[in-house]
PDB file of N, CA and C in Angstrom:
ATOM      1  N   ASP A   1     181.223 165.047  73.352  1.00 59.00           N
ATOM      2  CA  ASP A   1     181.225 164.810  71.915  1.00 59.00           C
ATOM      3  C   ASP A   1     179.842 164.455  71.385  1.00 59.00           C
ATOM      4  N   ALA A   2     178.820 164.746  72.141  1.00 60.00           N
ATOM      5  CA  ALA A   2     177.459 164.431  71.716  1.00 60.00           C
ATOM      6  C   ALA A   2     177.049 165.344  70.570  1.00 60.00           C
ATOM      7  N   PRO A   3     176.287 164.806  69.628  1.00 65.00           N
ATOM      8  CA  PRO A   3     175.797 165.655  68.539  1.00 65.00           C
ATOM      9  C   PRO A   3     174.822 166.690  69.086  1.00 65.00           C
ATOM     10  N   ARG A   4     174.701 167.789  68.393  1.00 74.00           N
ATOM     11  CA  ARG A   4     173.786 168.843  68.821  1.00 74.00           C
ATOM     12  C   ARG A   4     172.672 168.947  67.823  1.00 74.00           C
ATOM     13  N   PRO A   5     171.453 169.119  68.136  1.00 79.00           N
ATOM     14  CA  PRO A   5     170.926 169.090  69.490  1.00 79.00           C
ATOM     15  C   PRO A   5     170.825 167.647  70.000  1.00 79.00           C
ATOM     16  N   VAL A   6     170.783 167.506  71.301  1.00 73.00           N
ATOM     17  CA  VAL A   6     170.687 166.202  71.949  1.00 73.00           C
ATOM     18  C   VAL A   6     169.355 166.125  72.676  1.00 73.00           C
ATOM     19  N   HIS A   7     168.677 164.999  72.532  1.00 77.00           N
ATOM     20  CA  HIS A   7     167.437 164.792  73.266  1.00 77.00           C
ATOM     21  C   HIS A   7     167.768 164.577  74.739  1.00 77.00           C
ATOM     22  N   ALA A   8     166.986 165.157  75.612  1.00 74.00           N
ATOM     23  CA  ALA A   8     167.200 165.009  77.058  1.00 74.00           C
ATOM     24  C   ALA A   8     167.212 163.540  77.458  1.00 74.00           C
ATOM     25  N   GLU A   9     166.426 162.731  76.779  1.00 80.00           N
ATOM     26  CA  GLU A   9     166.353 161.291  77.049  1.00 80.00           C
ATOM     27  C   GLU A   9     167.702 160.604  76.822  1.00 80.00           C
ATOM     28  N   ASP A  10     168.471 161.108  75.862  1.00 79.00           N
ATOM     29  CA  ASP A  10     169.769 160.522  75.543  1.00 79.00           C
ATOM     30  C   ASP A  10     170.829 160.833  76.590  1.00 79.00           C
ATOM     31  N   LEU A  11     170.541 161.765  77.462  1.00 88.00           N
ATOM     32  CA  LEU A  11     171.510 162.163  78.490  1.00 88.00           C
ATOM     33  C   LEU A  11     170.992 161.875  79.898  1.00 88.00           C
ATOM     34  N   LEU A  12     170.156 160.857  80.030  1.00 91.00           N
ATOM     35  CA  LEU A  12     169.589 160.541  81.340  1.00 91.00           C
ATOM     36  C   LEU A  12     170.661 160.292  82.391  1.00 91.00           C
ATOM     37  N   ALA A  13     171.658 159.503  82.052  1.00 93.00           N
ATOM     38  CA  ALA A  13     172.695 159.175  83.030  1.00 93.00           C
ATOM     39  C   ALA A  13     173.434 160.429  83.498  1.00 93.00           C
ATOM     40  N   GLU A  14     173.808 161.273  82.564  1.00 91.00           N
ATOM     41  CA  GLU A  14     174.523 162.501  82.928  1.00 91.00           C
ATOM     42  C   GLU A  14     173.641 163.434  83.747  1.00 91.00           C
ATOM     43  N   ARG A  15     172.383 163.534  83.355  1.00 93.00           N
ATOM     44  CA  ARG A  15     171.450 164.384  84.108  1.00 93.00           C
ATOM     45  C   ARG A  15     171.264 163.858  85.526  1.00 93.00           C
ATOM     46  N   ALA A  16     171.165 162.541  85.670  1.00 95.00           N
ATOM     47  CA  ALA A  16     171.000 161.939  86.997  1.00 95.00           C
ATOM     48  C   ALA A  16     172.222 162.198  87.863  1.00 95.00           C
ATOM     49  N   ILE A  17     173.392 162.066  87.290  1.00 94.00           N
ATOM     50  CA  ILE A  17     174.627 162.324  88.032  1.00 94.00           C
ATOM     51  C   ILE A  17     174.713 163.785  88.443  1.00 94.00           C
ATOM     52  N   ASP A  18     174.180 164.650  87.594  1.00 93.00           N
ATOM     53  CA  ASP A  18     174.200 166.089  87.872  1.00 93.00           C
ATOM     54  C   ASP A  18     173.150 166.501  88.909  1.00 93.00           C
ATOM     55  N   GLY A  19     172.306 165.564  89.325  1.00 93.00           N
ATOM     56  CA  GLY A  19     171.349 165.862  90.377  1.00 93.00           C
ATOM     57  C   GLY A  19     169.915 166.038  89.931  1.00 93.00           C
ATOM     58  N   ASP A  20     169.611 165.781  88.668  1.00 94.00           N
ATOM     59  CA  ASP A  20     168.250 165.915  88.150  1.00 94.00           C
ATOM     60  C   ASP A  20     167.381 164.793  88.721  1.00 94.00           C
ATOM     61  N   ALA A  21     166.471 165.151  89.623  1.00 95.00           N
ATOM     62  CA  ALA A  21     165.618 164.167  90.293  1.00 95.00           C
ATOM     63  C   ALA A  21     164.718 163.423  89.309  1.00 95.00           C
ATOM     64  N   ASP A  22     164.230 164.112  88.283  1.00 95.00           N
ATOM     65  CA  ASP A  22     163.386 163.447  87.281  1.00 95.00           C
ATOM     66  C   ASP A  22     164.172 162.377  86.528  1.00 95.00           C
ATOM     67  N   ALA A  23     165.395 162.689  86.165  1.00 95.00           N
ATOM     68  CA  ALA A  23     166.240 161.726  85.453  1.00 95.00           C
ATOM     69  C   ALA A  23     166.554 160.531  86.345  1.00 95.00           C
ATOM     70  N   ARG A  24     166.826 160.786  87.614  1.00 96.00           N
ATOM     71  CA  ARG A  24     167.092 159.690  88.555  1.00 96.00           C
ATOM     72  C   ARG A  24     165.880 158.772  88.662  1.00 96.00           C
ATOM     73  N   GLY A  25     164.723 159.372  88.847  1.00 95.00           N
ATOM     74  CA  GLY A  25     163.505 158.586  88.953  1.00 95.00           C
ATOM     75  C   GLY A  25     163.232 157.772  87.705  1.00 95.00           C
ATOM     76  N   GLN A  26     163.459 158.379  86.560  1.00 96.00           N
ATOM     77  CA  GLN A  26     163.230 157.698  85.290  1.00 96.00           C
ATOM     78  C   GLN A  26     164.192 156.526  85.110  1.00 96.00           C
ATOM     79  N   LEU A  27     165.449 156.713  85.485  1.00 96.00           N
ATOM     80  CA  LEU A  27     166.421 155.612  85.381  1.00 96.00           C
ATOM     81  C   LEU A  27     166.062 154.475  86.326  1.00 96.00           C
ATOM     82  N   ILE A  28     165.683 154.811  87.532  1.00 96.00           N
ATOM     83  CA  ILE A  28     165.292 153.767  88.484  1.00 96.00           C
ATOM     84  C   ILE A  28     164.086 153.007  87.945  1.00 96.00           C
ATOM     85  N   GLU A  29     163.111 153.737  87.454  1.00 96.00           N
ATOM     86  CA  GLU A  29     161.876 153.125  86.940  1.00 96.00           C
ATOM     87  C   GLU A  29     162.117 152.288  85.688  1.00 96.00           C
ATOM     88  N   ASN A  30     162.991 152.756  84.798  1.00 96.00           N
ATOM     89  CA  ASN A  30     163.201 152.081  83.518  1.00 96.00           C
ATOM     90  C   ASN A  30     164.289 151.012  83.547  1.00 96.00           C
ATOM     91  N   VAL A  31     165.219 151.104  84.482  1.00 96.00           N
ATOM     92  CA  VAL A  31     166.338 150.158  84.528  1.00 96.00           C
ATOM     93  C   VAL A  31     166.232 149.231  85.733  1.00 96.00           C
ATOM     94  N   TYR A  32     166.145 149.798  86.909  1.00 97.00           N
ATOM     95  CA  TYR A  32     166.231 148.980  88.119  1.00 97.00           C
ATOM     96  C   TYR A  32     164.949 148.201  88.402  1.00 97.00           C
ATOM     97  N   VAL A  33     163.827 148.865  88.357  1.00 96.00           N
ATOM     98  CA  VAL A  33     162.556 148.228  88.725  1.00 96.00           C
ATOM     99  C   VAL A  33     162.245 146.992  87.871  1.00 96.00           C
ATOM    100  N   PRO A  34     162.406 147.045  86.539  1.00 96.00           N
ATOM    101  CA  PRO A  34     162.091 145.851  85.750  1.00 96.00           C
ATOM    102  C   PRO A  34     162.999 144.652  86.046  1.00 96.00           C
ATOM    103  N   LEU A  35     164.201 144.916  86.555  1.00 97.00           N
ATOM    104  CA  LEU A  35     165.165 143.843  86.798  1.00 97.00           C
ATOM    105  C   LEU A  35     165.177 143.370  88.249  1.00 97.00           C
ATOM    106  N   ALA A  36     164.666 144.187  89.153  1.00 96.00           N
ATOM    107  CA  ALA A  36     164.723 143.887  90.587  1.00 96.00           C
ATOM    108  C   ALA A  36     164.038 142.564  90.889  1.00 96.00           C
ATOM    109  N   GLY A  37     164.680 141.778  91.736  1.00 94.00           N
ATOM    110  CA  GLY A  37     164.115 140.505  92.158  1.00 94.00           C
ATOM    111  C   GLY A  37     164.250 139.385  91.145  1.00 94.00           C
ATOM    112  N   THR A  38     165.031 139.610  90.092  1.00 96.00           N
ATOM    113  CA  THR A  38     165.236 138.576  89.072  1.00 96.00           C
ATOM    114  C   THR A  38     166.728 138.286  88.935  1.00 96.00           C
ATOM    115  N   PRO A  39     167.078 137.134  88.351  1.00 97.00           N
ATOM    116  CA  PRO A  39     168.486 136.844  88.086  1.00 97.00           C
ATOM    117  C   PRO A  39     169.111 137.839  87.108  1.00 97.00           C
ATOM    118  N   LEU A  40     168.271 138.559  86.374  1.00 98.00           N
ATOM    119  CA  LEU A  40     168.791 139.535  85.417  1.00 98.00           C
ATOM    120  C   LEU A  40     169.576 140.640  86.107  1.00 98.00           C
ATOM    121  N   LEU A  41     169.126 141.034  87.294  1.00 97.00           N
ATOM    122  CA  LEU A  41     169.816 142.093  88.034  1.00 97.00           C
ATOM    123  C   LEU A  41     171.226 141.661  88.412  1.00 97.00           C
ATOM    124  N   ASP A  42     171.366 140.455  88.948  1.00 97.00           N
ATOM    125  CA  ASP A  42     172.691 139.948  89.305  1.00 97.00           C
ATOM    126  C   ASP A  42     173.561 139.745  88.072  1.00 97.00           C
ATOM    127  N   THR A  43     172.945 139.290  86.994  1.00 98.00           N
ATOM    128  CA  THR A  43     173.695 139.097  85.758  1.00 98.00           C
ATOM    129  C   THR A  43     174.238 140.429  85.254  1.00 98.00           C
ATOM    130  N   LEU A  44     173.393 141.449  85.242  1.00 98.00           N
ATOM    131  CA  LEU A  44     173.836 142.762  84.780  1.00 98.00           C
ATOM    132  C   LEU A  44     174.947 143.305  85.671  1.00 98.00           C
ATOM    133  N   ALA A  45     174.755 143.251  86.973  1.00 97.00           N
ATOM    134  CA  ALA A  45     175.763 143.771  87.903  1.00 97.00           C
ATOM    135  C   ALA A  45     177.090 143.046  87.714  1.00 97.00           C
ATOM    136  N   THR A  46     177.050 141.727  87.630  1.00 98.00           N
ATOM    137  CA  THR A  46     178.274 140.944  87.461  1.00 98.00           C
ATOM    138  C   THR A  46     178.929 141.238  86.121  1.00 98.00           C
ATOM    139  N   TYR A  47     178.131 141.322  85.077  1.00 98.00           N
ATOM    140  CA  TYR A  47     178.648 141.609  83.734  1.00 98.00           C
ATOM    141  C   TYR A  47     179.374 142.953  83.698  1.00 98.00           C
ATOM    142  N   LEU A  48     178.789 143.962  84.299  1.00 97.00           N
ATOM    143  CA  LEU A  48     179.415 145.283  84.322  1.00 97.00           C
ATOM    144  C   LEU A  48     180.648 145.299  85.223  1.00 97.00           C
ATOM    145  N   GLU A  49     180.576 144.615  86.372  1.00 97.00           N
ATOM    146  CA  GLU A  49     181.721 144.555  87.286  1.00 97.00           C
ATOM    147  C   GLU A  49     182.896 143.814  86.672  1.00 97.00           C
ATOM    148  N   GLN A  50     182.621 142.887  85.773  1.00 97.00           N
ATOM    149  CA  GLN A  50     183.673 142.104  85.124  1.00 97.00           C
ATOM    150  C   GLN A  50     184.139 142.723  83.814  1.00 97.00           C
ATOM    151  N   GLY A  51     183.859 143.996  83.641  1.00 95.00           N
ATOM    152  CA  GLY A  51     184.334 144.694  82.443  1.00 95.00           C
ATOM    153  C   GLY A  51     183.685 144.196  81.176  1.00 95.00           C
ATOM    154  N   THR A  52     182.442 143.782  81.259  1.00 95.00           N
ATOM    155  CA  THR A  52     181.638 143.248  80.155  1.00 95.00           C
ATOM    156  C   THR A  52     182.232 141.970  79.553  1.00 95.00           C
ATOM    157  N   SER A  53     182.866 141.177  80.403  1.00 96.00           N
ATOM    158  CA  SER A  53     183.395 139.890  79.962  1.00 96.00           C
ATOM    159  C   SER A  53     182.330 138.815  80.140  1.00 96.00           C
ATOM    160  N   LEU A  54     181.887 138.267  79.039  1.00 96.00           N
ATOM    161  CA  LEU A  54     180.865 137.235  79.038  1.00 96.00           C
ATOM    162  C   LEU A  54     181.332 135.987  79.795  1.00 96.00           C
ATOM    163  N   GLU A  55     182.542 135.548  79.511  1.00 97.00           N
ATOM    164  CA  GLU A  55     183.065 134.326  80.117  1.00 97.00           C
ATOM    165  C   GLU A  55     183.268 134.494  81.628  1.00 97.00           C
ATOM    166  N   ALA A  56     183.815 135.626  82.049  1.00 97.00           N
ATOM    167  CA  ALA A  56     184.017 135.859  83.482  1.00 97.00           C
ATOM    168  C   ALA A  56     182.682 135.924  84.207  1.00 97.00           C
ATOM    169  N   THR A  57     181.698 136.541  83.589  1.00 97.00           N
ATOM    170  CA  THR A  57     180.359 136.615  84.179  1.00 97.00           C
ATOM    171  C   THR A  57     179.780 135.222  84.347  1.00 97.00           C
ATOM    172  N   ALA A  58     179.880 134.407  83.319  1.00 97.00           N
ATOM    173  CA  ALA A  58     179.354 133.039  83.374  1.00 97.00           C
ATOM    174  C   ALA A  58     180.039 132.241  84.476  1.00 97.00           C
ATOM    175  N   ARG A  59     181.348 132.365  84.594  1.00 98.00           N
ATOM    176  CA  ARG A  59     182.082 131.635  85.640  1.00 98.00           C
ATOM    177  C   ARG A  59     181.616 132.043  87.026  1.00 98.00           C
ATOM    178  N   LEU A  60     181.509 133.346  87.256  1.00 98.00           N
ATOM    179  CA  LEU A  60     181.116 133.827  88.578  1.00 98.00           C
ATOM    180  C   LEU A  60     179.680 133.460  88.942  1.00 98.00           C
ATOM    181  N   LEU A  61     178.812 133.387  87.944  1.00 97.00           N
ATOM    182  CA  LEU A  61     177.408 133.052  88.200  1.00 97.00           C
ATOM    183  C   LEU A  61     177.136 131.548  88.104  1.00 97.00           C
ATOM    184  N   PHE A  62     178.167 130.775  87.755  1.00 97.00           N
ATOM    185  CA  PHE A  62     178.042 129.325  87.602  1.00 97.00           C
ATOM    186  C   PHE A  62     176.959 128.956  86.580  1.00 97.00           C
ATOM    187  N   VAL A  63     176.984 129.670  85.452  1.00 97.00           N
ATOM    188  CA  VAL A  63     176.062 129.381  84.359  1.00 97.00           C
ATOM    189  C   VAL A  63     176.852 129.295  83.054  1.00 97.00           C
ATOM    190  N   HIS A  64     176.213 128.788  82.028  1.00 97.00           N
ATOM    191  CA  HIS A  64     176.828 128.692  80.704  1.00 97.00           C
ATOM    192  C   HIS A  64     176.863 130.089  80.074  1.00 97.00           C
ATOM    193  N   PRO A  65     177.888 130.392  79.270  1.00 97.00           N
ATOM    194  CA  PRO A  65     177.927 131.692  78.587  1.00 97.00           C
ATOM    195  C   PRO A  65     176.672 131.990  77.767  1.00 97.00           C
ATOM    196  N   ASN A  66     176.042 130.957  77.204  1.00 97.00           N
ATOM    197  CA  ASN A  66     174.802 131.192  76.455  1.00 97.00           C
ATOM    198  C   ASN A  66     173.678 131.692  77.358  1.00 97.00           C
ATOM    199  N   THR A  67     173.699 131.276  78.611  1.00 97.00           N
ATOM    200  CA  THR A  67     172.709 131.774  79.577  1.00 97.00           C
ATOM    201  C   THR A  67     172.920 133.257  79.805  1.00 97.00           C
ATOM    202  N   VAL A  68     174.172 133.665  79.900  1.00 98.00           N
ATOM    203  CA  VAL A  68     174.481 135.088  80.066  1.00 98.00           C
ATOM    204  C   VAL A  68     174.021 135.855  78.835  1.00 98.00           C
ATOM    205  N   ARG A  69     174.290 135.336  77.652  1.00 98.00           N
ATOM    206  CA  ARG A  69     173.843 135.992  76.411  1.00 98.00           C
ATOM    207  C   ARG A  69     172.319 136.157  76.403  1.00 98.00           C
ATOM    208  N   TYR A  70     171.623 135.102  76.772  1.00 98.00           N
ATOM    209  CA  TYR A  70     170.167 135.148  76.808  1.00 98.00           C
ATOM    210  C   TYR A  70     169.693 136.221  77.793  1.00 98.00           C
ATOM    211  N   ARG A  71     170.279 136.238  78.969  1.00 98.00           N
ATOM    212  CA  ARG A  71     169.877 137.220  79.981  1.00 98.00           C
ATOM    213  C   ARG A  71     170.183 138.645  79.523  1.00 98.00           C
ATOM    214  N   LEU A  72     171.289 138.850  78.854  1.00 98.00           N
ATOM    215  CA  LEU A  72     171.615 140.187  78.352  1.00 98.00           C
ATOM    216  C   LEU A  72     170.588 140.634  77.311  1.00 98.00           C
ATOM    217  N   ARG A  73     170.137 139.705  76.482  1.00 98.00           N
ATOM    218  CA  ARG A  73     169.076 140.040  75.516  1.00 98.00           C
ATOM    219  C   ARG A  73     167.782 140.402  76.238  1.00 98.00           C
ATOM    220  N   LYS A  74     167.455 139.664  77.297  1.00 98.00           N
ATOM    221  CA  LYS A  74     166.244 139.960  78.070  1.00 98.00           C
ATOM    222  C   LYS A  74     166.346 141.336  78.723  1.00 98.00           C
ATOM    223  N   ILE A  75     167.522 141.685  79.214  1.00 98.00           N
ATOM    224  CA  ILE A  75     167.745 143.007  79.814  1.00 98.00           C
ATOM    225  C   ILE A  75     167.477 144.086  78.776  1.00 98.00           C
ATOM    226  N   THR A  76     167.962 143.869  77.558  1.00 98.00           N
ATOM    227  CA  THR A  76     167.728 144.825  76.479  1.00 98.00           C
ATOM    228  C   THR A  76     166.233 144.953  76.191  1.00 98.00           C
ATOM    229  N   GLU A  77     165.529 143.826  76.142  1.00 97.00           N
ATOM    230  CA  GLU A  77     164.085 143.853  75.882  1.00 97.00           C
ATOM    231  C   GLU A  77     163.329 144.621  76.968  1.00 97.00           C
ATOM    232  N   LEU A  78     163.716 144.414  78.223  1.00 97.00           N
ATOM    233  CA  LEU A  78     163.002 145.028  79.343  1.00 97.00           C
ATOM    234  C   LEU A  78     163.319 146.505  79.542  1.00 97.00           C
ATOM    235  N   THR A  79     164.563 146.891  79.261  1.00 97.00           N
ATOM    236  CA  THR A  79     164.989 148.259  79.568  1.00 97.00           C
ATOM    237  C   THR A  79     165.144 149.143  78.341  1.00 97.00           C
ATOM    238  N   GLY A  80     165.387 148.544  77.196  1.00 95.00           N
ATOM    239  CA  GLY A  80     165.665 149.322  75.995  1.00 95.00           C
ATOM    240  C   GLY A  80     167.134 149.703  75.866  1.00 95.00           C
ATOM    241  N   TYR A  81     167.943 149.284  76.835  1.00 96.00           N
ATOM    242  CA  TYR A  81     169.384 149.563  76.805  1.00 96.00           C
ATOM    243  C   TYR A  81     170.136 148.257  76.606  1.00 96.00           C
ATOM    244  N   GLN A  82     171.133 148.298  75.715  1.00 97.00           N
ATOM    245  CA  GLN A  82     171.899 147.105  75.375  1.00 97.00           C
ATOM    246  C   GLN A  82     173.196 147.057  76.187  1.00 97.00           C
ATOM    247  N   PRO A  83     173.328 146.096  77.113  1.00 97.00           N
ATOM    248  CA  PRO A  83     174.513 146.035  77.972  1.00 97.00           C
ATOM    249  C   PRO A  83     175.829 145.868  77.221  1.00 97.00           C
ATOM    250  N   THR A  84     175.769 145.333  76.011  1.00 96.00           N
ATOM    251  CA  THR A  84     176.997 145.102  75.248  1.00 96.00           C
ATOM    252  C   THR A  84     177.475 146.333  74.491  1.00 96.00           C
ATOM    253  N   GLU A  85     176.714 147.402  74.540  1.00 95.00           N
ATOM    254  CA  GLU A  85     177.076 148.650  73.862  1.00 95.00           C
ATOM    255  C   GLU A  85     177.504 149.655  74.923  1.00 95.00           C
ATOM    256  N   GLY A  86     178.649 150.289  74.726  1.00 92.00           N
ATOM    257  CA  GLY A  86     179.275 151.148  75.731  1.00 92.00           C
ATOM    258  C   GLY A  86     178.380 152.213  76.337  1.00 92.00           C
ATOM    259  N   ARG A  87     177.731 152.974  75.518  1.00 91.00           N
ATOM    260  CA  ARG A  87     176.882 154.071  76.008  1.00 91.00           C
ATOM    261  C   ARG A  87     175.713 153.541  76.826  1.00 91.00           C
ATOM    262  N   SER A  88     175.077 152.495  76.320  1.00 95.00           N
ATOM    263  CA  SER A  88     173.964 151.882  77.041  1.00 95.00           C
ATOM    264  C   SER A  88     174.430 151.234  78.340  1.00 95.00           C
ATOM    265  N   ALA A  89     175.605 150.614  78.311  1.00 96.00           N
ATOM    266  CA  ALA A  89     176.139 149.980  79.517  1.00 96.00           C
ATOM    267  C   ALA A  89     176.356 151.021  80.613  1.00 96.00           C
ATOM    268  N   PHE A  90     176.820 152.203  80.224  1.00 96.00           N
ATOM    269  CA  PHE A  90     177.011 153.278  81.190  1.00 96.00           C
ATOM    270  C   PHE A  90     175.670 153.687  81.806  1.00 96.00           C
ATOM    271  N   THR A  91     174.665 153.833  80.978  1.00 96.00           N
ATOM    272  CA  THR A  91     173.336 154.215  81.459  1.00 96.00           C
ATOM    273  C   THR A  91     172.771 153.130  82.378  1.00 96.00           C
ATOM    274  N   LEU A  92     172.957 151.871  82.004  1.00 97.00           N
ATOM    275  CA  LEU A  92     172.502 150.765  82.854  1.00 97.00           C
ATOM    276  C   LEU A  92     173.221 150.776  84.197  1.00 97.00           C
ATOM    277  N   GLN A  93     174.516 151.041  84.166  1.00 97.00           N
ATOM    278  CA  GLN A  93     175.281 151.053  85.415  1.00 97.00           C
ATOM    279  C   GLN A  93     174.786 152.163  86.344  1.00 97.00           C
ATOM    280  N   VAL A  94     174.539 153.335  85.799  1.00 97.00           N
ATOM    281  CA  VAL A  94     174.024 154.439  86.618  1.00 97.00           C
ATOM    282  C   VAL A  94     172.652 154.072  87.172  1.00 97.00           C
ATOM    283  N   GLY A  95     171.787 153.489  86.349  1.00 97.00           N
ATOM    284  CA  GLY A  95     170.469 153.073  86.810  1.00 97.00           C
ATOM    285  C   GLY A  95     170.546 152.026  87.902  1.00 97.00           C
ATOM    286  N   LEU A  96     171.474 151.102  87.758  1.00 97.00           N
ATOM    287  CA  LEU A  96     171.687 150.060  88.762  1.00 97.00           C
ATOM    288  C   LEU A  96     172.136 150.661  90.088  1.00 97.00           C
ATOM    289  N   ILE A  97     173.078 151.557  90.032  1.00 96.00           N
ATOM    290  CA  ILE A  97     173.581 152.212  91.243  1.00 96.00           C
ATOM    291  C   ILE A  97     172.478 153.020  91.915  1.00 96.00           C
ATOM    292  N   LEU A  98     171.748 153.799  91.140  1.00 96.00           N
ATOM    293  CA  LEU A  98     170.676 154.615  91.711  1.00 96.00           C
ATOM    294  C   LEU A  98     169.580 153.747  92.324  1.00 96.00           C
ATOM    295  N   GLY A  99     169.264 152.644  91.667  1.00 95.00           N
ATOM    296  CA  GLY A  99     168.255 151.735  92.206  1.00 95.00           C
ATOM    297  C   GLY A  99     168.680 151.133  93.526  1.00 95.00           C
ATOM    298  N   ARG A 100     169.922 150.720  93.611  1.00 94.00           N
ATOM    299  CA  ARG A 100     170.433 150.158  94.869  1.00 94.00           C
ATOM    300  C   ARG A 100     170.450 151.208  95.967  1.00 94.00           C
ATOM    301  N   LEU A 101     170.835 152.421  95.606  1.00 93.00           N
ATOM    302  CA  LEU A 101     170.839 153.496  96.603  1.00 93.00           C
ATOM    303  C   LEU A 101     169.438 153.837  97.066  1.00 93.00           C
ATOM    304  N   SER A 102     168.469 153.768  96.163  1.00 90.00           N
ATOM    305  CA  SER A 102     167.090 154.100  96.530  1.00 90.00           C
ATOM    306  C   SER A 102     166.522 153.072  97.510  1.00 90.00           C
ATOM    307  N   GLU A 103     167.000 151.845  97.460  1.00 84.00           N
ATOM    308  CA  GLU A 103     166.555 150.818  98.394  1.00 84.00           C
ATOM    309  C   GLU A 103     167.098 151.053  99.795  1.00 84.00           C
ATOM    310  N   THR A 104     168.250 151.714  99.875  1.00 80.00           N
ATOM    311  CA  THR A 104     168.864 151.945 101.185  1.00 80.00           C
ATOM    312  C   THR A 104     168.466 153.295 101.788  1.00 80.00           C
ATOM    313  N   ASP A 105     167.789 154.133 100.997  1.00 67.00           N
ATOM    314  CA  ASP A 105     167.336 155.430 101.504  1.00 67.00           C
ATOM    315  C   ASP A 105     166.296 155.233 102.601  1.00 67.00           C
ATOM    316  N   VAL A 106     166.509 155.876 103.721  1.00 51.00           N
ATOM    317  CA  VAL A 106     165.559 155.839 104.814  1.00 51.00           C
ATOM    318  C   VAL A 106     164.975 157.224 104.947  1.00 51.00           C
ATOM    319  N   THR A 107     163.873 157.441 104.202  1.00 50.00           N
ATOM    320  CA  THR A 107     163.255 158.774 104.232  1.00 50.00           C
ATOM    321  C   THR A 107     161.843 158.699 104.713  1.00 50.00           C
TER     322      THR A 107
END
């Protein structure tokens, strides 16, 4: 249901899933790398795993819900994708998965 024409940048997640190496690299670079090694990565992963539930994320991370809100804003600032918006959350999830897989690649 995407409008036509669509910018290739707007379909990074789909392109990466389809096997586009450039899109995969771009998602890893723009999503995973800025968050790697920070609490933001765990916050994002937990938030997405909990169906974008702020309260469930806070409980699992043993932090206040406002801390989760703050971290989600920081994720948006660093990546340009908003975890609370469906389309962006999907792109973040794909970037997160690809980043984790790239760490386990033994090439």
